[in-house]
mmCIF file of C-alpha atoms in Angstrom:
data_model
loop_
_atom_site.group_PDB
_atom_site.id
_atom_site.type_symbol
_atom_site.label_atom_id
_atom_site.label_comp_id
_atom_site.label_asym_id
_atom_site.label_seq_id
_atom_site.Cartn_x
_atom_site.Cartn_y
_atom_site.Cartn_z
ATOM 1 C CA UNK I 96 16.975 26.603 -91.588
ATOM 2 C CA UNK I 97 16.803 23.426 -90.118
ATOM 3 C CA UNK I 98 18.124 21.507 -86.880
ATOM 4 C CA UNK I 99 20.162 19.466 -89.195
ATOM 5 C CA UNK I 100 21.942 22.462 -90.550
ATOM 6 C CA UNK I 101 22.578 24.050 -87.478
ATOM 7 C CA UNK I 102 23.719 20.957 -85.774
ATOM 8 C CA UNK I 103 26.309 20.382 -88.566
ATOM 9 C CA UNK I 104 27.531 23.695 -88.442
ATOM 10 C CA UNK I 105 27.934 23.683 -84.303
ATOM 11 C CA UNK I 106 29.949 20.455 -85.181
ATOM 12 C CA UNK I 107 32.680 21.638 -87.170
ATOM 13 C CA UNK I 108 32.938 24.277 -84.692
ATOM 14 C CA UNK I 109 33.264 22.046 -81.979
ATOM 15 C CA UNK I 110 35.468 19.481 -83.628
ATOM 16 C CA UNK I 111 37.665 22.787 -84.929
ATOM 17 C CA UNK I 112 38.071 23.497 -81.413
ATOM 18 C CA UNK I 113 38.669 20.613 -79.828
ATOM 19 C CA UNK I 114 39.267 17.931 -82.489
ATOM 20 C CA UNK I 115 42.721 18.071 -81.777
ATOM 21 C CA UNK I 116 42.442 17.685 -77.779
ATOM 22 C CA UNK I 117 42.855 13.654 -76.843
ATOM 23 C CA UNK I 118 41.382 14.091 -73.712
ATOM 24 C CA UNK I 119 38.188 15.624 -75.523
ATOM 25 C CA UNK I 120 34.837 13.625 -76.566
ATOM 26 C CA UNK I 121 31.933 15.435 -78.313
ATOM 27 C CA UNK I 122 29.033 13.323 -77.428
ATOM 28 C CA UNK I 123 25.667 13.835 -79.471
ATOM 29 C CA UNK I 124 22.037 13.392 -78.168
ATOM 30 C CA UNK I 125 23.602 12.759 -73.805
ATOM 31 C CA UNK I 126 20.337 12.110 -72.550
ATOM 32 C CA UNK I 127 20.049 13.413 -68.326
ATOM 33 C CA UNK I 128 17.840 11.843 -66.378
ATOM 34 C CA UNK I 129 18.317 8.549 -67.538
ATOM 35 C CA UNK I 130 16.867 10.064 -70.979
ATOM 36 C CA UNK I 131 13.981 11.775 -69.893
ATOM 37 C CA UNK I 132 15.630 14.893 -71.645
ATOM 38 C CA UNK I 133 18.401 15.317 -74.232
ATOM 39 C CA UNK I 134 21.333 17.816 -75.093
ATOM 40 C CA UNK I 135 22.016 18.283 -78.525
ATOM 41 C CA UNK I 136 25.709 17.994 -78.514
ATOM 42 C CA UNK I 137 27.530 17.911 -75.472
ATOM 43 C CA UNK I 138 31.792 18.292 -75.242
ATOM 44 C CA UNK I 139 33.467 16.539 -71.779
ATOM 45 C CA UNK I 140 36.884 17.702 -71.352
ATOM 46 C CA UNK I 141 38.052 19.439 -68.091
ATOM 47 C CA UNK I 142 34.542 20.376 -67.739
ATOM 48 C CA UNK I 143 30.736 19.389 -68.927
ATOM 49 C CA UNK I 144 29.484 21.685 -71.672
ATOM 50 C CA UNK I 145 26.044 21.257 -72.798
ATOM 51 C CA UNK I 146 24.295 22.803 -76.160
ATOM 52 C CA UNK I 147 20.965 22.861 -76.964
ATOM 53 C CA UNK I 148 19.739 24.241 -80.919
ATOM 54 C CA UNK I 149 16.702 25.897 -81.305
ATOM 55 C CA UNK I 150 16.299 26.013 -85.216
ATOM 56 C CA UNK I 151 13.607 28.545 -87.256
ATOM 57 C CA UNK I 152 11.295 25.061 -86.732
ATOM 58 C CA UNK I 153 11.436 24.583 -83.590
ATOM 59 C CA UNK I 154 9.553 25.927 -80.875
ATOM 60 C CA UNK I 155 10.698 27.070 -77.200
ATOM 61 C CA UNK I 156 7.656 24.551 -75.571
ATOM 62 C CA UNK I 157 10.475 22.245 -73.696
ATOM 63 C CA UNK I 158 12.933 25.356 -73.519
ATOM 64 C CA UNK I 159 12.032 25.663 -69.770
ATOM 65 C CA UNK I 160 12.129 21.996 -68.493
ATOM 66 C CA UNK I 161 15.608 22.001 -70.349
ATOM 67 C CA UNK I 162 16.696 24.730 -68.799
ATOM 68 C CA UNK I 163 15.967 23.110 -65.311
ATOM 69 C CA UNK I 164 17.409 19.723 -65.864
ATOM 70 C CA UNK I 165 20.502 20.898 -67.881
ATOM 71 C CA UNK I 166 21.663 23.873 -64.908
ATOM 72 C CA UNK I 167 21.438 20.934 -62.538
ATOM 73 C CA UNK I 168 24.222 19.159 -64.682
ATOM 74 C CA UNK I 169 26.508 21.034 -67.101
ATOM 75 C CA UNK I 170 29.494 23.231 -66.198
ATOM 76 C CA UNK I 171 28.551 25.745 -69.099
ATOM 77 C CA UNK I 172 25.447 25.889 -71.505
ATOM 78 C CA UNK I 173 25.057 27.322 -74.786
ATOM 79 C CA UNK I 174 22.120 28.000 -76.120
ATOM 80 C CA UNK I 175 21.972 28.198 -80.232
ATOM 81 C CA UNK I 176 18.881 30.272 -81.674
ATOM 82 C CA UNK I 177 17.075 30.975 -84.955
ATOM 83 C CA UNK I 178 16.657 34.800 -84.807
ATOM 84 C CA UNK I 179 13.147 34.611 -83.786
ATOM 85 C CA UNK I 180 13.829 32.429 -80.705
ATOM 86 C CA UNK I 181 16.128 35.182 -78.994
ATOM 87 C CA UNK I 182 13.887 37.107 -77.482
ATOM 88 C CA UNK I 183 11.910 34.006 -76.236
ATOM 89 C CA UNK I 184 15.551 32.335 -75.217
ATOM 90 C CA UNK I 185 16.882 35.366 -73.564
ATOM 91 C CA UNK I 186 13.631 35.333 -71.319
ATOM 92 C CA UNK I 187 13.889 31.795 -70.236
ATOM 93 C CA UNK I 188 17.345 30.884 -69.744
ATOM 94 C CA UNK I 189 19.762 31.479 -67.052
ATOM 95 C CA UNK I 190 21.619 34.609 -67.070
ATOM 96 C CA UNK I 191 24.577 32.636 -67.212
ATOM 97 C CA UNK I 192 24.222 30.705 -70.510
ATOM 98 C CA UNK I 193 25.663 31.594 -73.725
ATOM 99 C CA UNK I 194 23.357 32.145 -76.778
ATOM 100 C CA UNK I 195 24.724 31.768 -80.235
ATOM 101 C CA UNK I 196 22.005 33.223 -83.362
ATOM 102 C CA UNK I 197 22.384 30.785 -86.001
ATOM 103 C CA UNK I 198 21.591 32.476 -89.332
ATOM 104 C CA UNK I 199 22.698 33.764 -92.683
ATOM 105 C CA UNK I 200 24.569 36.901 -91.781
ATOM 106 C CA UNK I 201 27.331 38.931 -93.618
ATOM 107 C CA UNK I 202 25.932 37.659 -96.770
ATOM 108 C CA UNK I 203 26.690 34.502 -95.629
ATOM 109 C CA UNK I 204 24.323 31.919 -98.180
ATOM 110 C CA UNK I 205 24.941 29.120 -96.093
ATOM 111 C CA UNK I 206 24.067 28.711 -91.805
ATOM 112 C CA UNK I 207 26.965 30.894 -89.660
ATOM 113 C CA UNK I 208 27.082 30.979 -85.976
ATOM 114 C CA UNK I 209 27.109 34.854 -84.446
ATOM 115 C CA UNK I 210 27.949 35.023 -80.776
ATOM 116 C CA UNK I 211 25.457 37.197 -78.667
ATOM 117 C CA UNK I 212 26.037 36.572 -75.454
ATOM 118 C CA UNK I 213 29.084 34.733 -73.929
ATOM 119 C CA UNK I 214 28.768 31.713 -71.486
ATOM 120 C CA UNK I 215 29.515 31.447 -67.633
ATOM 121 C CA UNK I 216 30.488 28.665 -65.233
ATOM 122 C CA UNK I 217 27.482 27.448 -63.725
ATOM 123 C CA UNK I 218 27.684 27.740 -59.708
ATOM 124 C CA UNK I 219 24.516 25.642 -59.348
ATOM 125 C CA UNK I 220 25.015 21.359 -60.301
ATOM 126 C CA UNK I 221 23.548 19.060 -57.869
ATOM 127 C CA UNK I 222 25.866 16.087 -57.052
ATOM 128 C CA UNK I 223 22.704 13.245 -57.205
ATOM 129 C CA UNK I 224 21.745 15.113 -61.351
ATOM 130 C CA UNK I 225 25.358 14.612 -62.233
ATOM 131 C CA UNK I 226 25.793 10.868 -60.905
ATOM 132 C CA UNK I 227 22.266 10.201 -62.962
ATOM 133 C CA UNK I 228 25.074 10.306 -65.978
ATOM 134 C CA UNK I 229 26.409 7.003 -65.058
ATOM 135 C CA UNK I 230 26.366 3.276 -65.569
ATOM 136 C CA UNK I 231 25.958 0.856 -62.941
ATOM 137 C CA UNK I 232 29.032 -0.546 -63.152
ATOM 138 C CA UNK I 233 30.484 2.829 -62.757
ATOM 139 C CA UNK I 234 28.819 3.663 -59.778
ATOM 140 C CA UNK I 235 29.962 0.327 -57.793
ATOM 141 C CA UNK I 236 33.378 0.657 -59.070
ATOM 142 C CA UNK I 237 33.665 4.469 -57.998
ATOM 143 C CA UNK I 238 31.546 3.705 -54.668
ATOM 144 C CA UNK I 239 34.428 0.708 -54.199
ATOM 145 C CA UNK I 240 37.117 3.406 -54.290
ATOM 146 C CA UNK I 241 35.596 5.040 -51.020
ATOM 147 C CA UNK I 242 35.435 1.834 -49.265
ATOM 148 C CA UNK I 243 31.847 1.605 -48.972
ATOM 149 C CA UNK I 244 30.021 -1.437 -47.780
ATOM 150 C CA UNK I 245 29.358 -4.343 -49.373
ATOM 151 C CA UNK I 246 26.071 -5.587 -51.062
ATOM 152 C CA UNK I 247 25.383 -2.470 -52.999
ATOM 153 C CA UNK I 248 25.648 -4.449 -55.976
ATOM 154 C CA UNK I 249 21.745 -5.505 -55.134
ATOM 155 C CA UNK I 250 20.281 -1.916 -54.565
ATOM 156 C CA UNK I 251 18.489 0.139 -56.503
ATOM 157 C CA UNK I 252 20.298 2.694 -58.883
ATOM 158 C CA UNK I 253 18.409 5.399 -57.111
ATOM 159 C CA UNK I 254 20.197 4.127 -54.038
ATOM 160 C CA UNK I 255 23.400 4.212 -55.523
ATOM 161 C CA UNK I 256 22.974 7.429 -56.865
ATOM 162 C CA UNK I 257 22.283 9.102 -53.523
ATOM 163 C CA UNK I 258 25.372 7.183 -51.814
ATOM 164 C CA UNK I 259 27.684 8.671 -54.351
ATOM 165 C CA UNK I 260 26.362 11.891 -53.938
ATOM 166 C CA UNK I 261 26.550 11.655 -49.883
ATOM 167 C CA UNK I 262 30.095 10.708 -49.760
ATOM 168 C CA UNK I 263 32.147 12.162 -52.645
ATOM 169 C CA UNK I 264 32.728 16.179 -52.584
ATOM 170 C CA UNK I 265 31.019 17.744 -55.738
ATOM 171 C CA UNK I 266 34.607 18.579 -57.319
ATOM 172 C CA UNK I 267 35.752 15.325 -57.001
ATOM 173 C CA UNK I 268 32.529 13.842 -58.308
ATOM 174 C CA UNK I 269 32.392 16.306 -61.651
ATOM 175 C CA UNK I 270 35.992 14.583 -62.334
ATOM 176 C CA UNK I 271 34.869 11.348 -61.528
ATOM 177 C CA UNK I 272 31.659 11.553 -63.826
ATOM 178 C CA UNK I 273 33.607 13.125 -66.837
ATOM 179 C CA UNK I 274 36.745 10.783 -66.927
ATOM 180 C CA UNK I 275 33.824 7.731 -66.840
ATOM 181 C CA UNK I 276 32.224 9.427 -69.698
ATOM 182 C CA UNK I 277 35.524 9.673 -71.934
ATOM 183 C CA UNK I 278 36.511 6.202 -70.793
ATOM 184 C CA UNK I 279 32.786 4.387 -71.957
ATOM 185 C CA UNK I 280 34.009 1.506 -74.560
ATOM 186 C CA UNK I 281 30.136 1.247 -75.808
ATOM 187 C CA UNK I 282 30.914 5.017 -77.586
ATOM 188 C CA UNK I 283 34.011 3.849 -79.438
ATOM 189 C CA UNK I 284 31.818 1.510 -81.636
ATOM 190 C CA UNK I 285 28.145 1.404 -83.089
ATOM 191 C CA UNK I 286 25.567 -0.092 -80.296
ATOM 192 C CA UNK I 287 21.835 -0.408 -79.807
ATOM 193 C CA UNK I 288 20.409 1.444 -77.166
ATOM 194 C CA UNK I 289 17.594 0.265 -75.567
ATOM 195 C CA UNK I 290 14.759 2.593 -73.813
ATOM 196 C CA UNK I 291 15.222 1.359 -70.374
ATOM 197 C CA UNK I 292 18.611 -0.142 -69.726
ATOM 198 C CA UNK I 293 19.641 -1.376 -67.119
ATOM 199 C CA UNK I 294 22.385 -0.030 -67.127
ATOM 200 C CA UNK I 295 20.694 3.674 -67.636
ATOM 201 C CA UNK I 296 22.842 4.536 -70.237
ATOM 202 C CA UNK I 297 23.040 8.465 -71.249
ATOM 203 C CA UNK I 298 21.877 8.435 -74.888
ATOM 204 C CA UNK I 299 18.526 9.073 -76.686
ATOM 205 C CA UNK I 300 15.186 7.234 -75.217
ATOM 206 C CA UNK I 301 14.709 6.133 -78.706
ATOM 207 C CA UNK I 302 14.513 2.629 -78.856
ATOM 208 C CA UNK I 303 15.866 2.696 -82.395
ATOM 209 C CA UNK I 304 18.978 5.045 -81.985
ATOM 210 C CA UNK I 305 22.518 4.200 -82.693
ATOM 211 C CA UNK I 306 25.782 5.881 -81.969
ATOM 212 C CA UNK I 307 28.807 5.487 -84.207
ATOM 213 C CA UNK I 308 32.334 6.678 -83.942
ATOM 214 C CA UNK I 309 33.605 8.742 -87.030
ATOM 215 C CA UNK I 310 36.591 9.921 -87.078
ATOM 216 C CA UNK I 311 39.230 7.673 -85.008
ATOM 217 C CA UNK I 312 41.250 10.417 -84.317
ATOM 218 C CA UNK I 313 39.233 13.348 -83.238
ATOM 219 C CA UNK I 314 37.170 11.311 -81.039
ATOM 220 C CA UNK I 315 33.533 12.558 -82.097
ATOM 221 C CA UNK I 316 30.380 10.683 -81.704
ATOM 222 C CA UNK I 317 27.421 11.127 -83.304
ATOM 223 C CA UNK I 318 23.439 9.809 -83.332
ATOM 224 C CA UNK I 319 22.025 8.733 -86.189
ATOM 225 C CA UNK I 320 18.725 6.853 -86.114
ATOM 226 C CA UNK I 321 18.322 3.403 -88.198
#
């Protein structure tokens, strides 16, 4: 069982879901951190849902580090494990993720999804994590909305970031971020991404990556490398 294989079958899950839902993206590889780490799928609605898949070839080496980064971030995580993994999963994530077991169960000859434990909101996102998610452009144009001063179009990102996170309440800020992230014009068509950005765009860190849109009315997005 494979990463592929699991990721397709999350997908049609997902898009079953919330294929339907207009205000709904499913975004594939959002890097945090400006990259530095990736979730596997990720759907923004009326809140930020991460999932990370843990396949029969994968290990849980990074399982920790995601952990951190991604309960700094997301509204809800789901984990999705091969059966060996739980054991290892349940011991390292937060009490308040979800974990799927992705397997062949019931019979089943192809990859099914069994829920073992069910997700929780997560109490604990930091306001300067969840700005991290956004372009420059969209932190001057949000920043312009709360009448800060002018010139921050010449500062740092990392200045940026912490101004938005000083003077917009966490609430408001998780709307903010998400309605930016359905509104991005660079997801609605295929586009490079470069390692380093300027921009810091939210995708892979590979420098050969490219997103495409699918399916023009469900709104999905996927990664596929070139």
């Amino acid at each position: 069982m494979r990463d592929g294989e699991v990721r397709q079958v999350l997908r049609e899950r997902l898009n079953a879901i919330y294929g339907a839902e207009p205000t709904t993206i499913i975004v594939e590889e959002l890097g945090l951190r400006c990259g530095a780490v990736r979730a596997d799928l990720a759907v923004v609605n009326g809140r930020l849902k991460g999932y990370e898949i843990k396949s029969e070839r994968d290990t849980l080496t990074r399982l920790a580090r995601q952990c951190e980064v991604y309960s700094k971030v997301f509204d809800t995580v789901t984990i999705v494990v091969a059966e060996r993994h739980l054991h290892g999963a349940v011991d390292v994530v937060p009490e308040w993720w979800g974990i799927d077991i992705a397997g062949s169960h019931n019979n089943c000859t192809g990859v099914d999804l069994v829920r073992f434990r069910e997700e929780k909101i997560n109490c604990g996102v930091e306001p300067l994590e969840l700005v991290r998610l956004l372009w420059r452009d969209e932190l001057l144009s949000i920043l312009g909305q709360f009448s800060q001063p002018s010139g921050l179009a010449n500062k740092p990102r990392r200045f940026l970031w912490q101004t938005l996170a000083d003077v917009v309440p966490l609430h408001t800020l998780k709307e903010l971020v998400r309605d930016r992230l359905k509104s991005r014009k660079f997801w609605r068509s295929g586009v490079v991404q470069r390692r380093y950005d300027e921009r810091c765009q939210p995708f892979s860190m590979s420098s050969d990556s490219q997103y495409l849109r699918v399916h023009p009315r469900t709104r999905r997005y996927i990664y596929r490398p070139s």
